[in-house]
Short mmCIF file of C-alpha atoms and ligand atoms in Angstrom, two decimals:
data_model
loop_
_atom_site.label_atom_id
_atom_site.label_comp_id
_atom_site.label_asym_id
_atom_site.label_seq_id
_atom_site.Cartn_x
_atom_site.Cartn_y
_atom_site.Cartn_z
CA UNK A 1 78.72 145.35 127.66
CA UNK A 2 81.32 143.42 129.09
CA UNK A 3 81.81 140.59 127.06
CA UNK A 4 81.49 140.78 122.96
CA UNK A 5 82.34 137.95 121.13
CA UNK A 6 81.94 139.89 118.11
CA UNK A 7 85.23 142.23 118.73
CA UNK A 8 87.63 139.83 118.01
CA UNK A 9 85.39 138.43 114.85
CA UNK A 10 85.10 141.95 113.40
CA UNK A 11 87.55 141.23 110.46
CA UNK A 12 89.32 138.59 108.57
CA UNK A 13 92.66 139.87 110.06
CA UNK A 14 91.86 139.80 113.66
CA UNK A 15 90.13 136.58 113.08
CA UNK A 16 93.50 135.07 111.75
CA UNK A 17 95.14 136.22 114.58
CA UNK A 18 93.43 134.95 117.08
CA UNK A 19 93.07 131.58 115.37
CA UNK A 20 93.39 128.29 117.02
CA UNK A 21 93.70 125.83 114.49
CA UNK A 22 96.13 125.85 111.39
CA UNK A 23 96.58 123.08 108.71
CA UNK A 24 99.72 123.03 107.08
CA UNK A 25 101.38 121.06 104.79
CA UNK A 26 103.06 118.99 107.05
CA UNK A 27 99.71 117.63 108.84
CA UNK A 28 98.50 115.86 105.64
CA UNK A 29 99.21 112.53 103.93
CA UNK A 30 98.19 111.55 100.48
CA UNK A 31 97.13 107.51 100.23
CA UNK A 32 98.20 105.86 97.20
CA UNK A 33 96.72 102.68 95.26
CA UNK A 34 99.28 100.93 93.26
CA UNK A 35 98.51 98.47 91.24
CA UNK A 36 101.08 95.64 89.94
CA UNK A 37 100.51 95.70 85.54
CA UNK A 38 102.19 95.22 83.15
CA UNK A 39 101.98 98.91 81.82
CA UNK A 40 103.54 100.91 84.62
CA UNK A 41 102.03 103.78 83.15
CA UNK A 42 98.51 102.27 83.80
CA UNK A 43 95.63 104.79 85.58
CA UNK A 44 92.03 104.17 86.29
CA UNK A 45 89.63 106.61 87.87
CA UNK A 46 88.12 104.95 90.93
CA UNK A 47 84.21 105.78 90.77
CA UNK A 48 83.14 105.93 94.06
CA UNK A 49 86.27 108.32 95.04
CA UNK A 50 85.98 110.95 92.12
CA UNK A 51 89.18 112.42 91.81
CA UNK A 52 91.42 109.57 93.21
CA UNK A 53 93.23 106.41 90.64
CA UNK A 54 95.13 103.46 91.09
CA UNK A 55 98.57 103.52 89.44
CA UNK A 56 100.97 101.82 87.54
CA UNK A 57 104.33 102.61 89.24
CA UNK A 58 105.28 105.27 86.63
CA UNK A 59 102.21 106.99 86.71
CA UNK A 60 102.42 107.20 90.64
CA UNK A 61 105.51 108.97 90.37
CA UNK A 62 104.42 111.15 88.01
CA UNK A 63 101.82 111.78 90.07
CA UNK A 64 104.19 112.22 93.10
CA UNK A 65 106.30 114.46 91.49
CA UNK A 66 103.44 117.13 90.99
CA UNK A 67 101.86 116.18 94.60
CA UNK A 68 106.02 117.44 95.53
CA UNK A 69 105.66 120.77 93.69
CA UNK A 70 103.11 121.68 95.84
CA UNK A 71 104.11 120.78 99.05
CA UNK A 72 103.66 117.10 99.55
CA UNK A 73 105.64 115.49 102.33
CA UNK A 74 104.13 112.24 103.15
CA UNK A 75 102.29 109.52 101.31
CA UNK A 76 100.53 105.76 102.29
CA UNK A 77 100.83 103.16 100.31
CA UNK A 78 98.29 100.30 99.52
CA UNK A 79 99.01 97.57 96.96
CA UNK A 80 96.68 95.96 94.26
CA UNK A 81 98.83 92.47 93.63
CA UNK A 82 98.00 90.30 90.18
CA UNK A 83 98.16 87.50 92.33
CA UNK A 84 95.61 86.98 95.23
CA UNK A 85 95.66 83.48 97.51
CA UNK A 86 95.04 82.14 100.99
CA UNK A 87 98.53 82.94 102.55
CA UNK A 88 99.01 86.64 100.87
CA UNK A 89 101.92 85.57 99.56
CA UNK A 90 102.06 88.66 97.62
CA UNK A 91 102.13 90.48 100.30
CA UNK A 92 106.00 89.67 101.82
CA UNK A 93 107.01 89.37 97.75
CA UNK A 94 110.62 90.81 97.83
CA UNK A 95 109.45 91.80 94.07
CA UNK A 96 105.75 92.61 95.11
CA UNK A 97 104.70 95.62 94.05
CA UNK A 98 104.65 97.64 97.00
CA UNK A 99 108.50 96.67 97.77
CA UNK A 100 108.82 97.52 94.15
CA UNK A 101 107.04 100.92 94.09
CA UNK A 102 109.08 102.00 97.76
CA UNK A 103 112.00 101.67 95.88
CA UNK A 104 111.56 103.31 92.99
CA UNK A 105 109.73 106.05 95.12
CA UNK A 106 112.51 106.39 97.35
CA UNK A 107 115.12 106.09 94.74
CA UNK A 108 113.54 109.35 93.35
CA UNK A 109 112.69 111.33 95.73
CA UNK A 110 114.42 110.56 98.87
CA UNK A 111 112.71 113.26 101.17
CA UNK A 112 109.31 112.10 101.07
CA UNK A 113 108.06 110.48 103.84
CA UNK A 114 106.61 106.91 102.47
CA UNK A 115 104.61 105.32 104.61
CA UNK A 116 103.46 101.58 103.81
CA UNK A 117 100.27 99.76 105.02
CA UNK A 118 100.68 96.36 105.95
CA UNK A 119 97.54 93.92 106.08
CA UNK A 120 96.64 90.98 103.79
CA UNK A 121 93.14 91.36 102.73
CA UNK A 122 94.29 92.90 99.44
CA UNK A 123 96.44 90.50 98.95
CA UNK A 124 93.96 87.36 100.23
CA UNK A 125 91.64 85.82 97.88
CA UNK A 126 89.01 86.15 100.15
CA UNK A 127 89.82 89.24 101.19
CA UNK A 128 90.15 89.02 104.78
CA UNK A 129 92.79 90.76 107.07
CA UNK A 130 94.56 86.92 108.01
CA UNK A 131 94.12 83.68 107.35
CA UNK A 132 90.77 81.71 107.17
CA UNK A 133 90.25 78.76 108.82
CA UNK A 134 86.82 76.80 108.67
CA UNK A 135 85.33 80.60 108.03
CA UNK A 136 87.41 81.71 111.28
CA UNK A 137 90.08 84.79 110.97
CA UNK A 138 92.66 83.32 112.78
CA UNK A 139 94.63 85.54 114.99
CA UNK A 140 98.17 84.07 115.55
CA UNK A 141 98.97 82.13 112.86
CA UNK A 142 98.21 85.33 110.91
CA UNK A 143 100.84 87.75 113.10
CA UNK A 144 104.14 85.75 111.70
CA UNK A 145 103.05 86.77 108.00
CA UNK A 146 102.58 90.15 109.02
CA UNK A 147 105.99 90.45 110.79
CA UNK A 148 107.39 89.01 107.24
CA UNK A 149 105.16 91.63 105.04
CA UNK A 150 106.42 94.75 107.65
CA UNK A 151 109.89 93.21 107.35
CA UNK A 152 110.17 93.41 103.77
CA UNK A 153 108.55 96.50 103.42
CA UNK A 154 111.40 98.16 105.65
CA UNK A 155 113.62 96.16 103.17
CA UNK A 156 112.35 98.19 100.14
CA UNK A 157 113.17 101.47 102.37
CA UNK A 158 109.91 102.10 103.83
CA UNK A 159 109.60 105.00 106.35
CA UNK A 160 106.86 104.31 108.74
CA UNK A 161 104.79 101.22 108.88
CA UNK A 162 101.34 100.97 109.56
CA UNK A 163 99.81 98.01 110.41
CA UNK A 164 95.88 98.03 109.90
CA UNK A 165 94.81 94.50 110.33
CA UNK A 166 93.72 94.42 113.91
CA UNK A 167 95.14 91.03 114.81
CA UNK A 168 96.08 91.01 118.82
CA UNK A 169 99.32 91.20 119.05
CA UNK A 170 100.63 92.37 115.21
CA UNK A 171 102.47 95.59 116.69
CA UNK A 172 104.88 93.24 119.28
CA UNK A 173 105.74 90.79 116.24
CA UNK A 174 106.45 93.44 114.00
CA UNK A 175 108.37 95.38 116.40
CA UNK A 176 110.07 92.26 117.40
CA UNK A 177 111.46 91.19 113.32
CA UNK A 178 112.27 94.85 112.81
CA UNK A 179 114.64 94.92 115.92
CA UNK A 180 116.51 91.96 115.45
CA UNK A 181 116.56 92.66 111.47
CA UNK A 182 118.45 95.84 112.32
CA UNK A 183 115.83 98.78 111.73
CA UNK A 184 115.22 99.43 115.18
CA UNK A 185 114.73 103.21 114.33
CA UNK A 186 111.85 102.47 111.91
CA UNK A 187 108.23 103.87 113.59
CA UNK A 188 105.32 101.94 113.75
CA UNK A 189 102.11 103.53 113.27
CA UNK A 190 99.59 101.59 114.25
CA UNK A 191 95.79 101.88 113.11
CA UNK A 192 95.37 100.77 116.88
CA UNK A 193 91.89 102.07 116.44
CA UNK A 194 90.11 100.90 114.04
CA UNK A 195 86.36 100.75 113.91
CA UNK A 196 84.30 98.10 111.91
CA UNK A 197 82.78 101.13 109.98
CA UNK A 198 80.44 100.94 106.96
CA UNK A 199 82.39 104.43 105.54
CA UNK A 200 85.22 101.85 104.04
CA UNK A 201 83.03 101.02 101.15
CA UNK A 202 84.75 102.98 98.22
CA UNK A 203 88.41 101.90 99.99
CA UNK A 204 87.23 98.24 99.63
CA UNK A 205 86.01 99.25 96.06
CA UNK A 206 89.99 100.62 95.16
CA UNK A 207 91.90 98.12 96.56
CA UNK A 208 89.73 95.67 95.35
CA UNK A 209 89.62 93.79 99.38
CA UNK A 210 86.23 93.66 100.30
CA UNK A 211 85.86 90.58 102.02
CA UNK A 212 84.23 87.48 99.87
CA UNK A 213 82.37 86.10 102.81
CA UNK A 214 80.74 87.52 106.32
CA UNK A 215 82.59 90.85 108.03
CA UNK A 216 84.87 92.37 109.92
CA UNK A 217 83.44 93.01 113.12
CA UNK A 218 85.41 90.19 114.81
CA UNK A 219 88.55 91.91 114.34
CA UNK A 220 87.86 95.38 114.03
CA UNK A 221 86.08 97.41 117.07
CA UNK A 222 82.15 98.02 117.49
CA UNK A 223 81.48 101.51 117.10
CA UNK A 224 78.97 101.55 120.26
CA UNK A 225 82.38 101.07 122.41
CA UNK A 226 84.79 104.26 123.31
CA UNK A 227 86.63 102.70 126.68
CA UNK A 228 87.45 100.38 124.45
CA UNK A 229 89.64 102.56 122.23
CA UNK A 230 92.12 103.07 125.17
CA UNK A 231 92.73 99.64 125.77
CA UNK A 232 93.43 98.88 122.38
CA UNK A 233 95.54 102.23 122.00
CA UNK A 234 97.70 101.31 125.44
CA UNK A 235 98.10 97.86 124.74
CA UNK A 236 99.96 98.74 121.10
CA UNK A 237 101.98 101.28 123.01
CA UNK A 238 103.07 98.83 125.27
CA UNK A 239 103.76 96.62 122.10
CA UNK A 240 106.19 99.39 120.70
CA UNK A 241 103.92 101.94 118.55
CA UNK A 242 105.11 105.19 117.83
CA UNK A 243 101.90 106.81 116.50
CA UNK A 244 98.15 105.81 117.41
CA UNK A 245 95.73 106.29 114.67
CA UNK A 246 91.92 106.67 114.97
CA UNK A 247 90.12 105.75 111.83
CA UNK A 248 87.65 107.12 110.52
CA UNK A 249 88.06 110.30 111.51
CA UNK A 250 84.88 112.85 111.43
CA UNK A 251 82.77 110.33 113.26
CA UNK A 252 84.95 109.90 115.33
CA UNK A 253 86.33 113.26 116.98
CA UNK A 254 85.04 112.01 120.44
CA UNK A 255 87.64 109.24 120.28
CA UNK A 256 90.45 111.74 118.57
CA UNK A 257 90.07 113.65 121.28
CA UNK A 258 90.28 111.37 124.34
CA UNK A 259 93.07 109.67 123.32
CA UNK A 260 95.09 112.84 122.49
CA UNK A 261 93.80 113.94 126.22
CA UNK A 262 94.85 110.31 127.66
CA UNK A 263 98.35 109.32 125.88
CA UNK A 264 101.61 111.06 125.31
CA UNK A 265 102.14 110.12 121.88
CA UNK A 266 100.99 111.63 118.61
CA UNK A 267 97.32 110.95 117.25
CA UNK A 268 96.76 110.46 113.62
CA UNK A 269 93.28 110.46 112.45
CA UNK A 270 92.39 108.73 108.81
CA UNK A 271 89.48 110.69 107.22
CA UNK A 272 88.48 107.78 104.95
CA UNK A 273 87.04 107.02 101.47
CA UNK A 274 83.46 107.45 102.96
CA UNK A 275 84.41 110.36 104.44
CA UNK A 276 85.77 111.74 101.16
CA UNK A 277 82.95 109.99 98.73
CA UNK A 278 80.53 111.72 101.10
CA UNK A 279 81.51 115.32 100.71
CA UNK A 280 82.52 115.05 96.59
CA UNK A 281 79.37 113.43 95.97
CA UNK A 282 77.09 116.36 98.11
CA UNK A 283 79.41 118.69 96.54
CA UNK A 284 78.96 117.90 92.69
CA UNK A 285 75.21 117.98 93.08
CA UNK A 286 75.75 121.56 94.24
CA UNK A 287 74.72 120.83 97.38
CA UNK A 288 77.57 121.86 99.59
CA UNK A 289 80.60 124.36 99.19
CA UNK A 290 83.38 121.25 98.07
CA UNK A 291 86.63 124.01 99.11
CA UNK A 292 85.05 125.13 102.88
CA UNK A 293 83.67 122.03 103.21
CA UNK A 294 87.07 120.21 102.98
CA UNK A 295 88.86 122.63 105.35
CA UNK A 296 86.04 122.64 107.76
CA UNK A 297 86.17 119.11 107.78
CA UNK A 298 89.96 118.60 108.48
CA UNK A 299 90.17 121.32 110.51
CA UNK A 300 87.74 119.59 113.18
CA UNK A 301 89.74 116.57 113.05
CA UNK A 302 92.93 118.74 113.71
CA UNK A 303 90.76 120.67 116.99
CA UNK A 304 89.86 117.09 118.28
CA UNK A 305 93.28 116.20 118.68
CA UNK A 306 95.14 115.08 115.86
CA UNK A 307 98.49 115.88 114.84
CA UNK A 308 98.31 114.59 111.45
CA UNK A 309 95.86 113.46 109.02
CA UNK A 310 95.56 110.67 106.30
CA UNK A 311 93.59 112.30 103.74
CA UNK A 312 92.59 111.75 99.89
CA UNK A 313 91.66 115.68 99.70
CA UNK A 314 95.60 116.28 100.99
CA UNK A 315 96.61 117.19 96.66
CA UNK A 316 93.42 118.95 96.72
CA UNK A 317 94.18 121.25 99.81
CA UNK A 318 97.74 121.72 98.48
CA UNK A 319 96.53 123.40 95.56
CA UNK A 320 94.26 125.80 97.38
CA UNK A 321 96.88 126.32 100.73
CA UNK A 322 98.82 127.17 97.11
CA UNK A 323 96.65 129.67 95.52
CA UNK A 324 95.68 131.47 98.63
CA UNK A 325 98.09 130.64 101.02
CA UNK A 326 95.12 130.52 103.64
CA UNK A 327 91.69 130.05 104.10
C1 PBG B 401 93.30 97.30 104.94
C2 PBG B 401 92.48 99.12 105.08
C3 PBG B 401 91.34 99.33 105.12
C4 PBG B 401 91.32 100.66 105.08
C5 PBG B 401 92.69 101.31 105.04
N1 PBG B 401 93.29 99.50 105.41
C6 PBG B 401 90.02 98.58 104.59
C7 PBG B 401 89.18 98.03 105.59
O1 PBG B 401 89.45 97.74 106.79
O2 PBG B 401 88.42 97.25 105.07
C8 PBG B 401 90.15 101.71 104.68
C9 PBG B 401 90.32 103.01 104.25
C10 PBG B 401 89.68 103.50 103.66
O3 PBG B 401 88.39 103.39 103.53
O4 PBG B 401 89.88 105.50 102.94
N2 PBG B 401 92.29 96.59 106.27
#
């Protein structure tokens, strides 16, 4: 027989030789939730995300230290402030939770890439990602607050800012403020292609950021659309984005693939809380093999074209890579 696909599948060493996709520690970004608490050693499990916790600053430092010993190279931070109001004041407070956490983390682990999520929903009393007036989420008045927030992260030592609010024009507003303040070399990882997804539920419990009325469909993308993804990504590149993110990841592999084919920038993907929760729940029930499903899901996202992946499985995968070297 001329073609036998099985020749190259016959044993592991040969399969490994011809593999097209790999996962390495530097492909992975671990998200962390950091809480402004009087107890710096605060720790609280997140019920819908088994294995994930909210941390006080000191307990987060301990967790990061363990991560680094496994090969952790990059994290993204989400803050849970003490005070929420209708102007998101705690988001750009120089002594806010993210600003303090970044300072302490970078002092202790200067090599670690610390990405900060720039959004207002965790800091707003109503849980929306922008200023609200008469039930409407206002775009342009929100830009200034986002830019102020990004600048405060940069001043605290953030290595990369990641706007996730989906207001139009926010990348430009952030780029201008950063450049005007001497941060022209700070990259923007834009959540350009962020769908109004039902897979964010567990995150909103973890970050205490669920909207108190309505939904996010007037600013996040309609998941029935694909062309719009290219339009959003190109607009963000024109405004100065350095990396384009697609979110969620596994149900959106077609989008990751399209953007990777069409654009000359790195594409990041966010394997979101609902994706994590589904895999955890099924494996806790003994319905799927957790380790192998985690691995396959990450490979699929990378194979589609993601340069790197934000995933709550990062520390689990690093542990697996350490104990087995390869899969
Ligand atoms: C903030 C933000 C959200 C996520 C990342 N940044 C929630 C949302 O848009 O409601 C979701 C991440 C996840 O589900 O893991 N806007």
